PDB file of C-alpha atoms in Angstrom:
ATOM      1  CA  MET A   1      -3.966 -25.094   7.811  1.00 70.00           C
ATOM      2  CA  ASN A   2      -6.562 -24.048   5.274  1.00 68.00           C
ATOM      3  CA  ILE A   3      -5.049 -21.955   2.470  1.00 75.00           C
ATOM      4  CA  LYS A   4      -7.345 -21.116  -0.447  1.00 69.00           C
ATOM      5  CA  LYS A   5      -6.519 -19.429  -3.735  1.00 69.00           C
ATOM      6  CA  TYR A   6      -8.266 -16.062  -3.953  1.00 70.00           C
ATOM      7  CA  SER A   7     -10.336 -15.288  -7.008  1.00 66.00           C
ATOM      8  CA  ASP A   8     -11.358 -11.677  -7.488  1.00 60.00           C
ATOM      9  CA  PRO A   9     -15.121 -11.393  -8.057  1.00 54.00           C
ATOM     10  CA  HIS A  10     -14.580  -8.180 -10.073  1.00 51.00           C
ATOM     11  CA  LYS A  11     -11.879  -9.538 -12.368  1.00 54.00           C
ATOM     12  CA  ASN A  12     -11.560  -7.926 -15.822  1.00 53.00           C
ATOM     13  CA  SER A  13     -13.978  -5.116 -15.055  1.00 53.00           C
ATOM     14  CA  GLY A  14     -12.045  -2.239 -16.590  1.00 56.00           C
ATOM     15  CA  PHE A  15      -8.815  -0.432 -17.310  1.00 53.00           C
ATOM     16  CA  ARG A  16      -8.233   0.656 -13.713  1.00 53.00           C
ATOM     17  CA  ASP A  17      -8.685  -2.915 -12.458  1.00 55.00           C
ATOM     18  CA  ALA A  18      -6.233  -4.168 -15.080  1.00 54.00           C
ATOM     19  CA  ILE A  19      -3.599  -1.747 -13.766  1.00 54.00           C
ATOM     20  CA  THR A  20      -4.361  -2.708 -10.165  1.00 54.00           C
ATOM     21  CA  HIS A  21      -4.089  -6.391 -11.068  1.00 55.00           C
ATOM     22  CA  GLY A  22      -0.736  -5.804 -12.778  1.00 59.00           C
ATOM     23  CA  VAL A  23       0.697  -3.887  -9.824  1.00 57.00           C
ATOM     24  CA  THR A  24      -0.590  -6.511  -7.377  1.00 56.00           C
ATOM     25  CA  LYS A  25       0.904  -9.297  -9.471  1.00 58.00           C
ATOM     26  CA  PHE A  26       4.267  -7.493  -9.602  1.00 59.00           C
ATOM     27  CA  LEU A  27       4.337  -6.755  -5.866  1.00 58.00           C
ATOM     28  CA  SER A  28       3.344 -10.314  -4.965  1.00 55.00           C
ATOM     29  CA  THR A  29       6.618 -11.599  -6.413  1.00 61.00           C
ATOM     30  CA  ALA A  30       8.741  -9.161  -4.373  1.00 70.00           C
ATOM     31  CA  THR A  31      10.982 -10.721  -1.754  1.00 80.00           C
ATOM     32  CA  TYR A  32      11.426  -9.417   1.769  1.00 84.00           C
ATOM     33  CA  SER A  33      14.490  -9.317   3.937  1.00 86.00           C
ATOM     34  CA  PRO A  34      13.898 -11.315   7.129  1.00 85.00           C
ATOM     35  CA  GLU A  35      13.438  -8.117   9.161  1.00 85.00           C
ATOM     36  CA  ASN A  36      10.999  -6.660   6.634  1.00 88.00           C
ATOM     37  CA  LEU A  37       9.115  -9.963   6.504  1.00 89.00           C
ATOM     38  CA  ILE A  38       8.428  -9.679  10.235  1.00 89.00           C
ATOM     39  CA  ILE A  39       7.349  -6.042   9.830  1.00 89.00           C
ATOM     40  CA  ALA A  40       5.052  -6.800   6.861  1.00 91.00           C
ATOM     41  CA  THR A  41       3.499  -9.726   8.714  1.00 92.00           C
ATOM     42  CA  GLU A  42       2.927  -7.601  11.824  1.00 92.00           C
ATOM     43  CA  GLU A  43       1.267  -4.912   9.703  1.00 93.00           C
ATOM     44  CA  LYS A  44      -1.078  -7.465   8.105  1.00 93.00           C
ATOM     45  CA  LEU A  45      -1.975  -8.766  11.565  1.00 93.00           C
ATOM     46  CA  LYS A  46      -2.670  -5.222  12.832  1.00 94.00           C
ATOM     47  CA  VAL A  47      -4.954  -4.505   9.871  1.00 93.00           C
ATOM     48  CA  MET A  48      -6.712  -7.819  10.429  1.00 93.00           C
ATOM     49  CA  ARG A  49      -7.138  -7.017  14.132  1.00 93.00           C
ATOM     50  CA  GLY A  50      -8.988  -3.823  13.108  1.00 93.00           C
ATOM     51  CA  ILE A  51     -11.278  -5.822  10.820  1.00 93.00           C
ATOM     52  CA  ILE A  52     -12.018  -8.251  13.658  1.00 93.00           C
ATOM     53  CA  ASP A  53     -12.728  -5.401  16.077  1.00 94.00           C
ATOM     54  CA  ARG A  54     -15.012  -3.656  13.553  1.00 94.00           C
ATOM     55  CA  ASP A  55     -16.960  -6.866  13.042  1.00 94.00           C
ATOM     56  CA  ARG A  56     -18.341  -6.622  16.588  1.00 94.00           C
ATOM     57  CA  THR A  57     -20.899  -3.972  15.635  1.00 95.00           C
ATOM     58  CA  PHE A  58     -23.613  -3.853  12.994  1.00 95.00           C
ATOM     59  CA  TRP A  59     -22.064  -0.829  11.241  1.00 95.00           C
ATOM     60  CA  GLY A  60     -18.641  -2.402  11.427  1.00 94.00           C
ATOM     61  CA  ARG A  61     -19.906  -5.622   9.817  1.00 93.00           C
ATOM     62  CA  LEU A  62     -21.576  -3.535   7.133  1.00 94.00           C
ATOM     63  CA  LYS A  63     -18.324  -1.653   6.477  1.00 93.00           C
ATOM     64  CA  ASN A  64     -16.370  -4.926   6.335  1.00 90.00           C
ATOM     65  CA  LYS A  65     -18.887  -6.384   3.898  1.00 89.00           C
ATOM     66  CA  PHE A  66     -18.766  -3.251   1.733  1.00 89.00           C
ATOM     67  CA  ASN A  67     -14.950  -3.388   1.672  1.00 86.00           C
ATOM     68  CA  GLY A  68     -14.920  -7.139   1.001  1.00 83.00           C
ATOM     69  CA  GLU A  69     -13.078  -7.844   4.251  1.00 87.00           C
ATOM     70  CA  LYS A  70     -13.720 -11.005   6.228  1.00 88.00           C
ATOM     71  CA  PRO A  71     -12.857 -11.224   9.938  1.00 89.00           C
ATOM     72  CA  ASP A  72     -11.862 -14.870   9.772  1.00 89.00           C
ATOM     73  CA  ARG A  73      -9.569 -14.930   6.704  1.00 90.00           C
ATOM     74  CA  ILE A  74      -6.677 -12.724   5.619  1.00 90.00           C
ATOM     75  CA  LEU A  75      -5.571 -12.080   2.029  1.00 89.00           C
ATOM     76  CA  VAL A  76      -1.852 -12.794   1.516  1.00 90.00           C
ATOM     77  CA  ASP A  77       0.379 -12.820  -1.552  1.00 90.00           C
ATOM     78  CA  GLY A  78       1.770 -16.202  -2.516  1.00 89.00           C
ATOM     79  CA  GLY A  79       5.318 -14.852  -2.459  1.00 89.00           C
ATOM     80  CA  MET A  80       4.929 -13.695   1.126  1.00 91.00           C
ATOM     81  CA  LEU A  81       3.430 -17.038   2.190  1.00 91.00           C
ATOM     82  CA  ILE A  82       6.250 -18.957   0.541  1.00 91.00           C
ATOM     83  CA  GLN A  83       8.810 -16.795   2.356  1.00 92.00           C
ATOM     84  CA  LEU A  84       6.991 -17.223   5.671  1.00 91.00           C
ATOM     85  CA  PHE A  85       7.191 -20.992   5.358  1.00 90.00           C
ATOM     86  CA  GLU A  86      10.819 -20.976   4.176  1.00 91.00           C
ATOM     87  CA  VAL A  87      12.198 -18.550   6.753  1.00 90.00           C
ATOM     88  CA  SER A  88      10.316 -20.186   9.643  1.00 87.00           C
ATOM     89  CA  LYS A  89      11.739 -23.545   8.494  1.00 87.00           C
ATOM     90  CA  GLN A  90       8.385 -25.200   7.821  1.00 87.00           C
ATOM     91  CA  THR A  91       7.000 -27.096   4.885  1.00 87.00           C
ATOM     92  CA  CYS A  92       3.851 -25.810   3.279  1.00 84.00           C
ATOM     93  CA  PRO A  93       1.072 -28.399   2.926  1.00 84.00           C
ATOM     94  CA  TYR A  94       0.069 -26.787  -0.397  1.00 81.00           C
ATOM     95  CA  THR A  95       1.744 -25.886  -3.663  1.00 86.00           C
ATOM     96  CA  LEU A  96       1.821 -22.084  -3.751  1.00 88.00           C
ATOM     97  CA  THR A  97       2.459 -19.796  -6.700  1.00 86.00           C
ATOM     98  CA  PRO A  98       4.250 -16.513  -5.899  1.00 86.00           C
ATOM     99  CA  ASN A  99       2.100 -14.323  -8.163  1.00 83.00           C
ATOM    100  CA  HIS A 100      -1.251 -15.607  -6.852  1.00 86.00           C
ATOM    101  CA  GLN A 101      -3.107 -14.361  -3.829  1.00 88.00           C
ATOM    102  CA  TYR A 102      -4.424 -16.672  -1.140  1.00 89.00           C
ATOM    103  CA  THR A 103      -6.720 -16.424   1.841  1.00 90.00           C
ATOM    104  CA  ILE A 104      -5.646 -18.005   5.102  1.00 91.00           C
ATOM    105  CA  PRO A 105      -7.389 -18.143   8.485  1.00 92.00           C
ATOM    106  CA  TYR A 106      -6.240 -15.420  10.856  1.00 91.00           C
ATOM    107  CA  SER A 107      -5.190 -17.976  13.483  1.00 90.00           C
ATOM    108  CA  ASP A 108      -3.016 -19.879  10.965  1.00 91.00           C
ATOM    109  CA  PHE A 109      -1.379 -16.664   9.771  1.00 92.00           C
ATOM    110  CA  PHE A 110      -0.691 -15.649  13.360  1.00 92.00           C
ATOM    111  CA  GLU A 111       0.850 -19.078  14.000  1.00 91.00           C
ATOM    112  CA  LEU A 112       3.160 -18.579  10.981  1.00 91.00           C
ATOM    113  CA  TYR A 113       4.143 -15.192  12.412  1.00 91.00           C
ATOM    114  CA  ARG A 114       4.808 -16.721  15.826  1.00 90.00           C
ATOM    115  CA  LYS A 115       7.057 -19.414  14.338  1.00 89.00           C
ATOM    116  CA  LEU A 116       8.828 -16.811  12.186  1.00 89.00           C
ATOM    117  CA  SER A 117       9.493 -14.705  15.268  1.00 87.00           C
ATOM    118  CA  LEU A 118      10.866 -17.711  17.150  1.00 86.00           C
ATOM    119  CA  VAL A 119      13.385 -18.272  14.346  1.00 85.00           C
ATOM    120  CA  LEU A 120      14.345 -14.639  13.692  1.00 80.00           C
ATOM    121  CA  ALA A 121      13.738 -12.916  17.020  1.00 72.00           C
ATOM    122  CA  PRO A 122      13.415 -15.474  19.837  1.00 65.00           C
ATOM    123  CA  GLU A 123      13.723 -12.770  22.492  1.00 63.00           C
ATOM    124  CA  LYS A 124      10.476 -11.213  21.282  1.00 60.00           C
ATOM    125  CA  THR A 125       7.350 -12.240  23.188  1.00 51.00           C
ATOM    126  CA  VAL A 126       4.449 -12.699  20.802  1.00 49.00           C
ATOM    127  CA  ARG A 127       0.908 -12.461  22.082  1.00 52.00           C
ATOM    128  CA  LEU A 128      -2.317 -11.508  20.330  1.00 47.00           C
ATOM    129  CA  ASP A 129      -2.775  -8.666  22.854  1.00 51.00           C
ATOM    130  CA  ASP A 130       0.440  -7.011  21.679  1.00 54.00           C
ATOM    131  CA  LEU A 131      -0.874  -6.641  18.122  1.00 53.00           C
ATOM    132  CA  GLY A 132      -4.132  -4.904  18.994  1.00 50.00           C
TER     133      GLY A 132
END
């Protein structure tokens, strides 16, 4: 697993960004119920699937680059990552801070989701095709 701390390239660039940073920092410390954790993780995977699909064309790659989206890594709040590891009964190989943001490879994030689903909803069949 390759989790990296995210550093915003546009940090401290104005009043609006300061507000956005504050809201992001506040929301990153929010805790999810187990059911909402599955839903939030599924939504992140769906958004990421769209980024991956867009990256197949020149214009899609250009749009992804303009939006700062990368098809191989997903941006996740530290609080959400910590909960994913805790609820899926795994130990994180890194020390995570709830109010920081991290990037994680799509495949690793999907694996966390799969293990979470096995713990919380074992009757649910999880395949990449279902999220697209």
